[in-house]
Amino acid sequence: MEIEKILLKQKDFFKTHQTKSLSFRKMYLEKLRDLIITNENVLFEAINKDFGKSGFDTFSTEISFILNDIDYYLKNLKALAKPKKVRTNLVNQPGSSKIYTEPLGCVLVIGAWNYPYQLSLSPVIAAMAAGNCCILKPSEIAENTMNAMTFIINENFPSEYLYVYEGGIEETTVLLQLKFDKIFFTGSTKVGKIVYKAAAEHLTPVTLELGGKSPAIVTKNANLEIAAKRIVWGKFLNAGQTCVAPDYLLVEETIQEQFLEMLRKYIKEFKYEPGSEQYTRIINQRNFQRLIHLIDKEKIYSGGNFDEEELYIEPTILHHIDWNSEIMQEEIFGPLLPVISFQSYNAALNNVSELEKPLAAYLFTNNSEEKETFTRKLSFGGGCINDTVMHLSNDNLPFGGVGGSGIGNYHGKYGFEAFSHQKAILEKATWGEPNIKYPPYSEKKLNWIKKLL
Ligand code: NAD
């Protein structure tokens, strides 16, 4: 098996300790940065072929994201990799304690298709920064972007260090039988469980970046114009195919009518419409069919049209939805926004808590009590107050899910930690050896140890 040979080569290469040197890591991070810059057009064309994503969106949500990641690690590598001195407790005196951060070894990154560059390369960059060898398996569903990454990486990096392995379910199943030192998976909760089970066979640690139904909650105390603008952007960016997009809207009943009108206005203003350069296609027929079956014609507030040949679905707002509606049963992952109105803010939060913990949650309000309740009461991966999606662009914040939306996190120093082991070393002095811990024990020693511990 070709891929098994490559992994064995990577394991041998890792044992040479070359990837641990900071200059090695920097050299290859810089190389990747230069390759991304010189191949920007190849990357743009591929993603446009896959699902018609605009150059602006590709740059702002993919390319710039990856370049910022590389910059972050180039700037912070020394500090991140430096052994950290920590306090030494009394019983270990005289001595000193340090935490050494070491790479895990040979890691596997499995990517999703919806932000194919960001979701594949951002973990790869963190793995490289932390000093690992890496095999990347991008999503086969975005075929052109997968080919573009293979072209850029496999032509320019030694395969014993970094390698892109193309394939779908069959190839991933083979990969998952191999023993990696870490698996970093981005995708659906369903496949996340398959990955977790396979990893358990080898006791391989995982990071699982999964999905879920992320709510956007708007109360009467919100700046409604700003809320509408930011929700429309976060929801219909990439035609709703964003893991942290607001999945559904919870809006206070008294402002519902006014607020939906504002949403409609911004959809129009942003030219989020089929065929427009600003608007992305649905990735494939399977997802297209799944989505149009979720459009209940009786519930359409705005939108609802689609074009099967072009795989376009108009941004669609569905109102008079309740918690039992079909569209509320699974993550939507498309440009459909169901709206549920509420009278009691606390009851609405309770309803959200009844569902699986989402990857994100968004609250729009200027009331500090409502903000406080939202942060304390709801469990979710991460989110924003008075914005959508943007929390993941701050690399000082960890990005990841909780419960059904994932395990672990990354971005910035958290990405570095996701691919590192924290090795604890206590160094004892060889002078001064209190005999208290050694047998034979006595009543006097017990009294001393009670005082000390
Ligand atoms: P997916 O789970 O279908 O595929 C993800 C990866 O798993 C792909 O590389 C695919 O080849 C592989 N795969 C698919 N089926 C497999 C199987 N049976 N066995 C082994 N491997 C398999 O997900 P997707 O359609 O690419 O992405 C959509 C989902 O991902 C949504 O649920 C979304 O919320 C989630 N997502 C999460 C994040 C995040 O950062 N948390 C980001 C993007 C997408």
Short mmCIF file of N, CA and C in Angstrom, two decimals, residues 214-290:
data_model
loop_
_atom_site.label_atom_id
_atom_site.label_comp_id
_atom_site.label_asym_id
_atom_site.label_seq_id
_atom_site.Cartn_x
_atom_site.Cartn_y
_atom_site.Cartn_z
N SER A 214 -26.38 25.92 15.20
CA SER A 214 -25.95 27.11 15.95
C SER A 214 -27.04 28.19 15.89
N PRO A 215 -27.56 28.61 17.04
CA PRO A 215 -28.63 29.61 17.02
C PRO A 215 -28.12 31.05 16.95
N ALA A 216 -28.93 31.92 16.35
CA ALA A 216 -28.72 33.38 16.51
C ALA A 216 -29.97 33.88 17.22
N ILE A 217 -29.74 34.58 18.34
CA ILE A 217 -30.87 35.02 19.17
C ILE A 217 -30.92 36.54 19.14
N VAL A 218 -32.09 37.08 18.84
CA VAL A 218 -32.22 38.54 18.77
C VAL A 218 -33.32 38.98 19.73
N THR A 219 -32.97 39.84 20.67
CA THR A 219 -33.99 40.34 21.60
C THR A 219 -34.38 41.77 21.24
N LYS A 220 -35.41 42.26 21.89
CA LYS A 220 -35.88 43.63 21.60
C LYS A 220 -34.85 44.67 22.02
N ASN A 221 -33.86 44.26 22.81
CA ASN A 221 -32.82 45.20 23.25
C ASN A 221 -31.63 45.28 22.30
N ALA A 222 -31.76 44.67 21.13
CA ALA A 222 -30.64 44.67 20.18
C ALA A 222 -30.66 45.92 19.31
N ASN A 223 -29.50 46.24 18.74
CA ASN A 223 -29.45 47.20 17.64
C ASN A 223 -29.88 46.41 16.41
N LEU A 224 -31.12 46.57 16.01
CA LEU A 224 -31.71 45.65 15.03
C LEU A 224 -31.06 45.77 13.64
N GLU A 225 -30.72 46.99 13.26
CA GLU A 225 -30.08 47.16 11.93
C GLU A 225 -28.77 46.38 11.87
N ILE A 226 -27.95 46.57 12.90
CA ILE A 226 -26.65 45.89 12.94
C ILE A 226 -26.85 44.37 13.00
N ALA A 227 -27.82 43.95 13.83
CA ALA A 227 -28.08 42.51 13.98
C ALA A 227 -28.47 41.92 12.63
N ALA A 228 -29.37 42.58 11.92
CA ALA A 228 -29.85 42.04 10.64
C ALA A 228 -28.70 41.94 9.65
N LYS A 229 -27.90 42.99 9.59
CA LYS A 229 -26.79 43.03 8.64
C LYS A 229 -25.80 41.88 8.91
N ARG A 230 -25.46 41.70 10.19
CA ARG A 230 -24.44 40.71 10.55
C ARG A 230 -24.99 39.28 10.45
N ILE A 231 -26.27 39.11 10.69
CA ILE A 231 -26.85 37.76 10.56
C ILE A 231 -26.94 37.38 9.08
N VAL A 232 -27.39 38.30 8.26
CA VAL A 232 -27.50 38.00 6.81
C VAL A 232 -26.11 37.64 6.26
N TRP A 233 -25.11 38.39 6.64
CA TRP A 233 -23.75 38.10 6.15
C TRP A 233 -23.30 36.71 6.62
N GLY A 234 -23.41 36.45 7.93
CA GLY A 234 -22.92 35.18 8.49
C GLY A 234 -23.69 33.98 7.99
N LYS A 235 -24.99 34.18 7.73
CA LYS A 235 -25.81 33.05 7.29
C LYS A 235 -25.60 32.73 5.81
N PHE A 236 -25.56 33.75 4.97
CA PHE A 236 -25.59 33.48 3.52
C PHE A 236 -24.21 33.51 2.85
N LEU A 237 -23.19 33.89 3.62
CA LEU A 237 -21.80 33.74 3.16
C LEU A 237 -21.60 32.27 2.78
N ASN A 238 -20.98 32.03 1.63
CA ASN A 238 -20.74 30.64 1.19
C ASN A 238 -22.06 29.87 1.05
N ALA A 239 -23.14 30.60 0.77
CA ALA A 239 -24.49 30.03 0.65
C ALA A 239 -24.87 29.16 1.85
N GLY A 240 -24.48 29.65 3.03
CA GLY A 240 -24.88 28.94 4.26
C GLY A 240 -24.07 27.69 4.54
N GLN A 241 -23.07 27.42 3.70
CA GLN A 241 -22.27 26.20 3.88
C GLN A 241 -21.05 26.52 4.76
N THR A 242 -21.35 27.00 5.95
CA THR A 242 -20.32 27.40 6.91
C THR A 242 -20.65 26.72 8.23
N CYS A 243 -19.64 26.05 8.81
CA CYS A 243 -19.95 25.28 10.03
C CYS A 243 -20.45 26.16 11.16
N VAL A 244 -20.00 27.42 11.22
CA VAL A 244 -20.42 28.31 12.30
C VAL A 244 -21.51 29.31 11.85
N ALA A 245 -22.11 29.07 10.70
CA ALA A 245 -23.20 29.96 10.27
C ALA A 245 -24.35 29.84 11.26
N PRO A 246 -25.09 30.95 11.48
CA PRO A 246 -26.31 30.79 12.29
C PRO A 246 -27.21 29.79 11.57
N ASP A 247 -27.59 28.73 12.25
CA ASP A 247 -28.42 27.70 11.62
C ASP A 247 -29.88 28.14 11.64
N TYR A 248 -30.30 28.68 12.77
CA TYR A 248 -31.69 29.16 12.87
C TYR A 248 -31.73 30.44 13.68
N LEU A 249 -32.85 31.15 13.55
CA LEU A 249 -32.98 32.45 14.23
C LEU A 249 -34.08 32.38 15.28
N LEU A 250 -33.74 32.85 16.48
CA LEU A 250 -34.73 32.98 17.54
C LEU A 250 -34.93 34.48 17.74
N VAL A 251 -36.15 34.96 17.53
CA VAL A 251 -36.36 36.41 17.60
C VAL A 251 -37.53 36.73 18.54
N GLU A 252 -37.37 37.78 19.31
CA GLU A 252 -38.43 38.17 20.25
C GLU A 252 -39.67 38.58 19.45
N GLU A 253 -40.80 38.06 19.89
CA GLU A 253 -42.03 38.19 19.11
C GLU A 253 -42.37 39.64 18.74
N THR A 254 -42.18 40.54 19.70
CA THR A 254 -42.60 41.94 19.48
C THR A 254 -41.83 42.64 18.36
N ILE A 255 -40.65 42.13 18.03
CA ILE A 255 -39.86 42.81 16.98
C ILE A 255 -39.74 41.96 15.71
N GLN A 256 -40.40 40.80 15.72
CA GLN A 256 -40.21 39.86 14.61
C GLN A 256 -40.48 40.47 13.24
N GLU A 257 -41.61 41.12 13.12
CA GLU A 257 -42.02 41.62 11.81
C GLU A 257 -41.01 42.63 11.26
N GLN A 258 -40.68 43.57 12.14
CA GLN A 258 -39.72 44.62 11.78
C GLN A 258 -38.36 44.01 11.42
N PHE A 259 -37.94 42.99 12.19
CA PHE A 259 -36.62 42.41 12.00
C PHE A 259 -36.54 41.60 10.69
N LEU A 260 -37.59 40.83 10.41
CA LEU A 260 -37.56 40.03 9.17
C LEU A 260 -37.50 40.95 7.95
N GLU A 261 -38.18 42.07 8.05
CA GLU A 261 -38.15 43.04 6.95
C GLU A 261 -36.70 43.53 6.71
N MET A 262 -35.98 43.75 7.83
CA MET A 262 -34.58 44.20 7.71
C MET A 262 -33.71 43.10 7.09
N LEU A 263 -33.97 41.85 7.47
CA LEU A 263 -33.18 40.74 6.88
C LEU A 263 -33.37 40.73 5.37
N ARG A 264 -34.62 40.87 4.96
CA ARG A 264 -34.93 40.86 3.53
C ARG A 264 -34.18 41.99 2.82
N LYS A 265 -34.18 43.16 3.47
CA LYS A 265 -33.52 44.33 2.87
C LYS A 265 -32.02 44.04 2.65
N TYR A 266 -31.37 43.46 3.66
CA TYR A 266 -29.91 43.23 3.52
C TYR A 266 -29.59 42.12 2.52
N ILE A 267 -30.45 41.11 2.41
CA ILE A 267 -30.21 40.06 1.41
C ILE A 267 -30.15 40.72 0.02
N LYS A 268 -31.09 41.66 -0.17
CA LYS A 268 -31.16 42.36 -1.46
C LYS A 268 -29.93 43.26 -1.65
N GLU A 269 -29.63 44.01 -0.60
CA GLU A 269 -28.52 44.97 -0.68
C GLU A 269 -27.18 44.26 -0.95
N PHE A 270 -26.99 43.08 -0.35
CA PHE A 270 -25.72 42.35 -0.52
C PHE A 270 -25.66 41.60 -1.85
N LYS A 271 -26.76 41.63 -2.59
CA LYS A 271 -26.87 40.89 -3.85
C LYS A 271 -26.61 39.40 -3.65
N TYR A 272 -27.11 38.89 -2.54
CA TYR A 272 -27.06 37.45 -2.32
C TYR A 272 -28.18 36.83 -3.14
N GLU A 273 -27.87 36.62 -4.42
CA GLU A 273 -28.90 36.07 -5.29
C GLU A 273 -28.25 35.14 -6.31
N PRO A 274 -28.98 34.10 -6.71
CA PRO A 274 -28.42 33.15 -7.67
C PRO A 274 -27.84 33.87 -8.88
N GLY A 275 -26.65 33.43 -9.27
CA GLY A 275 -26.02 34.01 -10.46
C GLY A 275 -25.14 35.20 -10.13
N SER A 276 -25.36 35.83 -8.96
CA SER A 276 -24.56 37.00 -8.62
C SER A 276 -23.15 36.56 -8.23
N GLU A 277 -22.20 37.43 -8.50
CA GLU A 277 -20.79 37.12 -8.18
C GLU A 277 -20.58 36.97 -6.68
N GLN A 278 -21.50 37.58 -5.90
CA GLN A 278 -21.33 37.56 -4.44
C GLN A 278 -21.80 36.25 -3.84
N TYR A 279 -22.48 35.44 -4.65
CA TYR A 279 -23.22 34.33 -4.05
C TYR A 279 -22.70 32.98 -4.54
N THR A 280 -22.52 32.06 -3.59
CA THR A 280 -21.89 30.77 -3.88
C THR A 280 -22.94 29.71 -4.24
N ARG A 281 -22.51 28.72 -5.05
CA ARG A 281 -23.41 27.60 -5.40
C ARG A 281 -23.42 26.56 -4.29
N ILE A 282 -24.39 25.65 -4.38
CA ILE A 282 -24.40 24.49 -3.48
C ILE A 282 -23.39 23.49 -4.05
N ILE A 283 -22.68 22.81 -3.17
CA ILE A 283 -21.53 22.02 -3.61
C ILE A 283 -21.88 20.88 -4.57
N ASN A 284 -22.99 20.18 -4.36
CA ASN A 284 -23.32 19.07 -5.27
C ASN A 284 -24.82 18.76 -5.25
N GLN A 285 -25.23 17.86 -6.14
CA GLN A 285 -26.64 17.49 -6.29
C GLN A 285 -27.23 16.94 -4.99
N ARG A 286 -26.44 16.11 -4.30
CA ARG A 286 -26.94 15.46 -3.10
C ARG A 286 -27.36 16.50 -2.05
N ASN A 287 -26.48 17.47 -1.84
CA ASN A 287 -26.80 18.52 -0.87
C ASN A 287 -27.92 19.43 -1.37
N PHE A 288 -27.91 19.68 -2.69
CA PHE A 288 -28.96 20.51 -3.29
C PHE A 288 -30.34 19.87 -3.03
N GLN A 289 -30.45 18.57 -3.33
CA GLN A 289 -31.73 17.87 -3.15
C GLN A 289 -32.14 17.87 -1.68
N ARG A 290 -31.19 17.61 -0.81
CA ARG A 290 -31.48 17.59 0.63
C ARG A 290 -32.06 18.94 1.07
#
